[in-house]
């Protein structure tokens, strides 16, 4: 349900100032508490139950030499997630986050065992086309992937999850993320293009050239047909995350943003549905060089700067205790007036 905006930043700041502590003494934790309260439109906030949805997809651009790893690793890692042996599943369990895996566009079928996190096969196609030589996807494919993400956000809300995170799994996806970031921020190819999962200097130079040329091609479409422009250089899991964020913001969920690839999806959501970023909290600053540019464009300040770059939603999961601490500040601290004679 969409809530009317009645709780303001000033309301929450006044409440925090009335608590049994020196005013402003909890620093940025108070800023986080204010953000949570304004998004949820209540001073007594909730950060549980929470769900992370991992969207998976393969990328044709891997064939153009932008990654140190083959696309087969995507499926291998999906199977590791299903087996509850991945970094994301370990952190989700540690921080009491429900985890759901959605296959939006993998090249190979995934073996599903009996003991697994919730899993959905919603493949739009078997990976995107190679964006180095043409559009990564059609407009219809982009819209289908967006709809997958939108449906996941609605499902999470229907099941009572108040805090939503999106993560991704897809070898080569820092290339479309860099393309999207360059396209939507008017940045520089050298700044937005990083090493991803360990690219050497030769791969990096090739990747940077592909990002520059592909984003330039897409930019020619941006003003007249923004969806076509974004589809030209995006990925199935990125488009799904964008739809997820747009719907999550519309329904009033807290959105905890992960790293570079998920922030590229956030750029798409904000570009197509302005105002979406107002419901977002940036968990961390990735080691990918373009992440700061993307966050600045969304006017978001990261909670952590720990040089993480794994993806899978792991940065968002790592930041969850900070949100829990902010909620505890609002929910469990007495007012000064209640303890003073």
Short mmCIF file of C-alpha atoms in Angstrom, two decimals:
data_model
loop_
_atom_site.label_atom_id
_atom_site.label_comp_id
_atom_site.label_asym_id
_atom_site.label_seq_id
_atom_site.Cartn_x
_atom_site.Cartn_y
_atom_site.Cartn_z
CA UNK A 1 0.00 0.00 0.00
CA UNK A 2 1.29 3.49 -0.85
CA UNK A 3 1.45 5.65 2.26
CA UNK A 4 0.87 9.40 2.23
CA UNK A 5 3.86 11.52 3.21
CA UNK A 6 3.04 12.74 6.70
CA UNK A 7 6.23 12.02 8.68
CA UNK A 8 8.91 14.57 7.81
CA UNK A 9 12.64 14.69 8.45
CA UNK A 10 11.98 17.48 10.94
CA UNK A 11 9.48 15.32 12.82
CA UNK A 12 11.98 12.50 13.24
CA UNK A 13 14.86 14.82 14.13
CA UNK A 14 12.70 16.39 16.84
CA UNK A 15 11.89 12.93 18.22
CA UNK A 16 15.57 11.94 18.25
CA UNK A 17 16.50 15.16 20.02
CA UNK A 18 13.99 14.30 22.77
CA UNK A 19 15.63 10.95 23.57
CA UNK A 20 17.77 10.29 26.65
CA UNK A 21 21.08 11.21 25.02
CA UNK A 22 22.88 14.40 24.00
CA UNK A 23 21.33 15.81 20.86
CA UNK A 24 23.08 14.57 17.72
CA UNK A 25 25.39 12.33 19.73
CA UNK A 26 24.82 9.28 17.52
CA UNK A 27 26.01 11.11 14.42
CA UNK A 28 25.26 9.41 11.11
CA UNK A 29 23.21 6.73 12.83
CA UNK A 30 20.65 9.44 13.51
CA UNK A 31 20.69 10.40 9.83
CA UNK A 32 20.01 6.77 8.97
CA UNK A 33 17.19 6.61 11.50
CA UNK A 34 15.61 9.68 9.94
CA UNK A 35 15.84 8.11 6.48
CA UNK A 36 14.19 4.88 7.67
CA UNK A 37 11.37 6.73 9.37
CA UNK A 38 10.64 8.97 6.39
CA UNK A 39 10.60 6.04 3.97
CA UNK A 40 8.29 3.99 6.19
CA UNK A 41 6.27 7.03 7.26
CA UNK A 42 6.39 6.18 10.95
CA UNK A 43 8.76 7.03 13.78
CA UNK A 44 8.73 3.48 15.16
CA UNK A 45 10.36 1.72 12.23
CA UNK A 46 10.78 -1.90 11.17
CA UNK A 47 13.79 -3.51 9.50
CA UNK A 48 12.46 -7.07 9.77
CA UNK A 49 11.28 -9.23 8.11
CA UNK A 50 13.55 -8.61 5.13
CA UNK A 51 14.24 -10.28 1.84
CA UNK A 52 17.05 -10.23 -0.67
CA UNK A 53 16.29 -11.29 -4.24
CA UNK A 54 19.25 -12.37 -6.35
CA UNK A 55 18.64 -11.91 -10.08
CA UNK A 56 20.84 -13.96 -12.41
CA UNK A 57 21.62 -13.50 -16.09
CA UNK A 58 24.34 -14.10 -18.67
CA UNK A 59 25.85 -11.58 -21.07
CA UNK A 60 26.76 -12.03 -24.71
CA UNK A 61 29.46 -9.39 -24.41
CA UNK A 62 31.60 -11.95 -22.56
CA UNK A 63 32.37 -13.36 -26.02
CA UNK A 64 34.08 -10.05 -26.85
CA UNK A 65 36.70 -10.56 -24.16
CA UNK A 66 35.56 -8.26 -21.35
CA UNK A 67 35.87 -10.77 -18.51
CA UNK A 68 38.54 -12.99 -17.03
CA UNK A 69 35.87 -15.65 -16.44
CA UNK A 70 33.58 -17.63 -18.79
CA UNK A 71 29.79 -17.44 -18.61
CA UNK A 72 29.65 -21.00 -17.25
CA UNK A 73 30.63 -19.55 -13.88
CA UNK A 74 27.20 -17.89 -13.62
CA UNK A 75 25.46 -21.27 -13.50
CA UNK A 76 28.10 -22.73 -11.19
CA UNK A 77 27.56 -19.88 -8.74
CA UNK A 78 23.78 -20.19 -8.96
CA UNK A 79 24.14 -23.83 -7.99
CA UNK A 80 26.39 -22.77 -5.11
CA UNK A 81 23.73 -20.33 -3.93
CA UNK A 82 21.09 -23.06 -4.14
CA UNK A 83 23.36 -25.31 -2.07
CA UNK A 84 23.61 -22.50 0.54
CA UNK A 85 27.39 -22.39 0.21
CA UNK A 86 27.81 -18.90 -1.31
CA UNK A 87 28.91 -15.71 0.43
CA UNK A 88 25.45 -14.26 -0.08
CA UNK A 89 23.68 -17.20 1.54
CA UNK A 90 26.09 -17.20 4.47
CA UNK A 91 25.51 -13.49 5.12
CA UNK A 92 21.76 -13.76 4.60
CA UNK A 93 21.60 -16.50 7.23
CA UNK A 94 23.82 -14.52 9.61
CA UNK A 95 21.57 -11.46 9.38
CA UNK A 96 18.16 -13.17 9.23
CA UNK A 97 17.37 -12.20 5.65
CA UNK A 98 15.14 -14.39 3.50
CA UNK A 99 16.89 -15.13 0.20
CA UNK A 100 15.27 -15.78 -3.16
CA UNK A 101 17.09 -16.61 -6.42
CA UNK A 102 15.55 -15.67 -9.77
CA UNK A 103 16.97 -16.92 -13.07
CA UNK A 104 16.23 -14.13 -15.55
CA UNK A 105 18.56 -15.14 -18.36
CA UNK A 106 21.19 -17.83 -17.78
CA UNK A 107 22.71 -19.78 -20.66
CA UNK A 108 22.64 -23.16 -18.92
CA UNK A 109 19.85 -24.85 -16.95
CA UNK A 110 20.34 -24.90 -13.19
CA UNK A 111 20.29 -28.13 -11.20
CA UNK A 112 17.82 -27.66 -8.36
CA UNK A 113 18.24 -29.80 -5.26
CA UNK A 114 15.72 -30.47 -2.52
CA UNK A 115 17.39 -28.27 0.11
CA UNK A 116 17.53 -24.85 -1.47
CA UNK A 117 16.60 -21.20 -1.00
CA UNK A 118 13.41 -20.14 -2.74
CA UNK A 119 14.04 -20.33 -6.50
CA UNK A 120 12.22 -19.05 -9.57
CA UNK A 121 12.96 -19.68 -13.24
CA UNK A 122 11.78 -16.57 -15.10
CA UNK A 123 14.21 -16.61 -18.02
CA UNK A 124 13.51 -13.97 -20.66
CA UNK A 125 16.09 -15.56 -22.96
CA UNK A 126 19.33 -17.52 -22.75
CA UNK A 127 21.51 -14.50 -22.03
CA UNK A 128 21.68 -11.15 -23.78
CA UNK A 129 23.18 -10.50 -27.19
CA UNK A 130 26.70 -9.10 -27.46
CA UNK A 131 26.36 -5.37 -26.82
CA UNK A 132 29.78 -4.83 -28.40
CA UNK A 133 28.27 -5.47 -31.83
CA UNK A 134 24.64 -4.48 -31.39
CA UNK A 135 21.75 -4.07 -28.93
CA UNK A 136 21.98 -6.34 -25.89
CA UNK A 137 18.22 -6.85 -25.85
CA UNK A 138 15.02 -5.74 -27.51
CA UNK A 139 12.58 -3.34 -25.89
CA UNK A 140 10.18 -6.24 -25.36
CA UNK A 141 12.89 -8.23 -23.61
CA UNK A 142 13.74 -5.26 -21.39
CA UNK A 143 10.07 -4.85 -20.46
CA UNK A 144 9.77 -8.57 -19.72
CA UNK A 145 12.80 -8.48 -17.43
CA UNK A 146 11.48 -5.31 -15.74
CA UNK A 147 8.17 -7.11 -15.14
CA UNK A 148 10.02 -10.01 -13.45
CA UNK A 149 11.57 -7.59 -10.97
CA UNK A 150 8.31 -5.74 -10.42
CA UNK A 151 6.52 -9.01 -9.66
CA UNK A 152 9.23 -9.99 -7.16
CA UNK A 153 8.87 -6.71 -5.26
CA UNK A 154 5.09 -7.08 -5.14
CA UNK A 155 5.43 -10.67 -3.96
CA UNK A 156 7.79 -9.63 -1.17
CA UNK A 157 5.39 -6.91 -0.04
CA UNK A 158 2.45 -9.33 -0.14
CA UNK A 159 4.42 -11.66 2.14
CA UNK A 160 5.09 -8.89 4.64
CA UNK A 161 8.75 -8.10 3.95
CA UNK A 162 9.42 -4.46 4.83
CA UNK A 163 13.06 -4.16 3.82
CA UNK A 164 14.07 -5.25 0.32
CA UNK A 165 17.47 -5.81 -1.26
CA UNK A 166 18.46 -6.92 -4.74
CA UNK A 167 21.65 -8.69 -5.69
CA UNK A 168 22.93 -10.05 -8.98
CA UNK A 169 24.85 -12.95 -10.42
CA UNK A 170 26.11 -12.73 -13.99
CA UNK A 171 29.63 -13.04 -15.36
CA UNK A 172 30.47 -9.97 -17.42
CA UNK A 173 27.79 -7.75 -15.89
CA UNK A 174 30.12 -4.92 -14.89
CA UNK A 175 30.37 -4.14 -18.62
CA UNK A 176 26.65 -3.37 -19.10
CA UNK A 177 26.68 -1.69 -15.69
CA UNK A 178 29.46 0.60 -16.91
CA UNK A 179 27.57 1.25 -20.16
CA UNK A 180 24.39 2.16 -18.28
CA UNK A 181 26.31 4.40 -15.88
CA UNK A 182 28.07 6.18 -18.73
CA UNK A 183 24.79 6.56 -20.63
CA UNK A 184 22.78 7.98 -17.73
CA UNK A 185 25.39 10.11 -15.94
CA UNK A 186 27.32 11.59 -18.90
CA UNK A 187 30.49 10.41 -17.21
CA UNK A 188 33.75 9.21 -18.71
CA UNK A 189 34.47 5.69 -19.98
CA UNK A 190 37.74 5.54 -18.05
CA UNK A 191 35.98 6.37 -14.79
CA UNK A 192 33.00 4.04 -15.17
CA UNK A 193 34.95 1.00 -16.39
CA UNK A 194 36.67 -1.13 -13.76
CA UNK A 195 38.30 -4.54 -13.57
CA UNK A 196 35.18 -6.40 -12.44
CA UNK A 197 36.12 -9.90 -11.32
CA UNK A 198 39.85 -9.49 -11.92
CA UNK A 199 40.38 -8.25 -15.48
CA UNK A 200 44.02 -7.70 -16.43
CA UNK A 201 45.27 -4.59 -18.23
CA UNK A 202 44.60 -5.99 -21.72
CA UNK A 203 41.04 -6.98 -20.87
CA UNK A 204 40.45 -3.65 -19.15
CA UNK A 205 41.51 -1.61 -22.19
CA UNK A 206 39.29 -3.68 -24.46
CA UNK A 207 36.40 -3.42 -22.01
CA UNK A 208 36.80 0.36 -21.76
CA UNK A 209 36.69 0.73 -25.55
CA UNK A 210 33.56 -1.43 -25.79
CA UNK A 211 31.86 0.55 -23.04
CA UNK A 212 32.65 3.87 -24.74
CA UNK A 213 31.47 2.79 -28.19
CA UNK A 214 28.35 0.98 -27.00
CA UNK A 215 27.21 3.80 -24.73
CA UNK A 216 27.77 6.26 -27.58
CA UNK A 217 25.51 4.15 -29.80
CA UNK A 218 22.82 4.00 -27.13
CA UNK A 219 23.06 7.72 -26.41
CA UNK A 220 21.73 8.45 -29.89
CA UNK A 221 18.41 6.91 -28.80
CA UNK A 222 18.17 8.27 -25.27
CA UNK A 223 16.16 11.45 -25.76
CA UNK A 224 13.59 9.96 -28.16
CA UNK A 225 13.29 6.44 -26.72
CA UNK A 226 14.96 6.02 -23.32
CA UNK A 227 13.78 2.43 -22.89
CA UNK A 228 15.30 1.42 -26.23
CA UNK A 229 18.54 3.20 -25.34
CA UNK A 230 18.81 1.46 -21.97
CA UNK A 231 17.84 -1.92 -23.43
CA UNK A 232 20.64 -1.48 -25.98
CA UNK A 233 23.36 -1.76 -23.31
CA UNK A 234 21.72 -3.39 -20.28
CA UNK A 235 21.35 -6.95 -18.96
CA UNK A 236 18.39 -9.08 -18.02
CA UNK A 237 19.25 -9.14 -14.33
CA UNK A 238 19.96 -5.39 -14.35
CA UNK A 239 16.59 -4.62 -15.95
CA UNK A 240 14.89 -6.93 -13.44
CA UNK A 241 16.55 -5.13 -10.53
CA UNK A 242 15.40 -1.79 -11.98
CA UNK A 243 11.80 -2.99 -12.08
CA UNK A 244 12.22 -4.37 -8.57
CA UNK A 245 13.42 -1.00 -7.26
CA UNK A 246 10.70 1.00 -8.99
CA UNK A 247 7.95 -1.20 -7.56
CA UNK A 248 9.57 -1.36 -4.12
CA UNK A 249 9.65 2.44 -3.98
CA UNK A 250 6.05 2.72 -5.15
CA UNK A 251 4.81 0.39 -2.41
CA UNK A 252 6.81 2.13 0.34
CA UNK A 253 9.42 -0.56 1.03
CA UNK A 254 12.85 0.29 2.39
CA UNK A 255 15.37 -0.31 -0.41
CA UNK A 256 18.91 -1.17 0.66
CA UNK A 257 21.17 -0.79 -2.35
CA UNK A 258 24.19 -3.03 -2.99
CA UNK A 259 27.18 -2.34 -5.24
CA UNK A 260 28.01 -1.11 -8.73
CA UNK A 261 25.78 -3.36 -10.82
CA UNK A 262 22.76 -2.89 -8.59
CA UNK A 263 23.37 0.86 -8.59
CA UNK A 264 23.35 0.84 -12.39
CA UNK A 265 19.90 -0.72 -12.06
CA UNK A 266 18.99 2.05 -9.62
CA UNK A 267 20.04 4.62 -12.22
CA UNK A 268 17.65 3.00 -14.69
CA UNK A 269 14.79 2.97 -12.17
CA UNK A 270 15.33 6.62 -11.28
CA UNK A 271 15.60 7.65 -14.94
CA UNK A 272 12.38 5.89 -15.93
CA UNK A 273 10.48 6.45 -12.66
CA UNK A 274 11.79 9.68 -11.11
CA UNK A 275 11.69 9.75 -7.32
CA UNK A 276 12.58 6.08 -6.88
CA UNK A 277 15.98 6.95 -5.39
CA UNK A 278 14.32 8.81 -2.51
CA UNK A 279 13.42 5.42 -1.00
CA UNK A 280 16.96 4.05 -1.32
CA UNK A 281 19.75 3.66 1.20
CA UNK A 282 23.23 2.98 -0.22
CA UNK A 283 24.86 0.17 1.75
CA UNK A 284 28.44 0.64 0.59
CA UNK A 285 30.88 2.12 -1.88
CA UNK A 286 32.23 -0.55 -4.21
CA UNK A 287 35.86 -0.83 -5.26
CA UNK A 288 34.60 -0.38 -8.85
CA UNK A 289 35.66 3.15 -9.86
CA UNK A 290 32.31 4.13 -11.39
CA UNK A 291 30.27 3.43 -8.29
CA UNK A 292 30.93 6.80 -6.67
CA UNK A 293 29.77 8.58 -9.82
CA UNK A 294 26.56 6.54 -9.90
CA UNK A 295 25.82 7.16 -6.22
CA UNK A 296 26.51 10.88 -6.58
CA UNK A 297 24.07 11.01 -9.50
CA UNK A 298 21.42 9.47 -7.24
CA UNK A 299 22.38 11.80 -4.34
CA UNK A 300 23.13 8.81 -2.09
CA UNK A 301 25.90 8.56 0.51
CA UNK A 302 27.19 5.03 1.24
CA UNK A 303 27.12 3.68 4.79
CA UNK A 304 30.31 1.63 4.38
CA UNK A 305 33.51 2.13 2.39
CA UNK A 306 35.16 -1.27 2.74
CA UNK A 307 36.34 -1.86 -0.85
CA UNK A 308 33.94 -4.75 -1.43
CA UNK A 309 33.16 -5.74 -5.03
CA UNK A 310 31.68 -9.24 -4.98
CA UNK A 311 28.08 -8.43 -5.84
CA UNK A 312 25.41 -10.98 -4.91
CA UNK A 313 23.95 -8.37 -2.58
CA UNK A 314 26.77 -9.00 -0.12
CA UNK A 315 27.44 -5.34 0.61
CA UNK A 316 23.79 -4.73 1.42
CA UNK A 317 23.68 -7.79 3.67
CA UNK A 318 26.82 -6.63 5.48
CA UNK A 319 25.23 -3.25 6.24
CA UNK A 320 22.04 -4.68 7.76
CA UNK A 321 23.24 -4.37 11.41
CA UNK A 322 23.55 -0.60 10.89
CA UNK A 323 19.88 -0.40 9.91
CA UNK A 324 18.96 -2.56 12.89
CA UNK A 325 20.92 -0.19 15.14
CA UNK A 326 19.12 2.85 13.72
CA UNK A 327 15.77 1.14 14.28
CA UNK A 328 16.73 0.30 17.87
CA UNK A 329 17.58 3.95 18.48
CA UNK A 330 14.07 4.98 17.43
CA UNK A 331 12.20 2.08 18.98
CA UNK A 332 13.90 1.28 22.27
CA UNK A 333 15.45 4.44 23.76
CA UNK A 334 13.46 6.33 26.39
CA UNK A 335 12.65 9.98 26.11
CA UNK A 336 14.60 12.29 28.42
CA UNK A 337 11.31 13.66 29.79
CA UNK A 338 10.31 10.15 30.89
CA UNK A 339 13.37 9.59 33.08
CA UNK A 340 13.92 13.04 34.54
CA UNK A 341 12.07 13.98 37.73
#
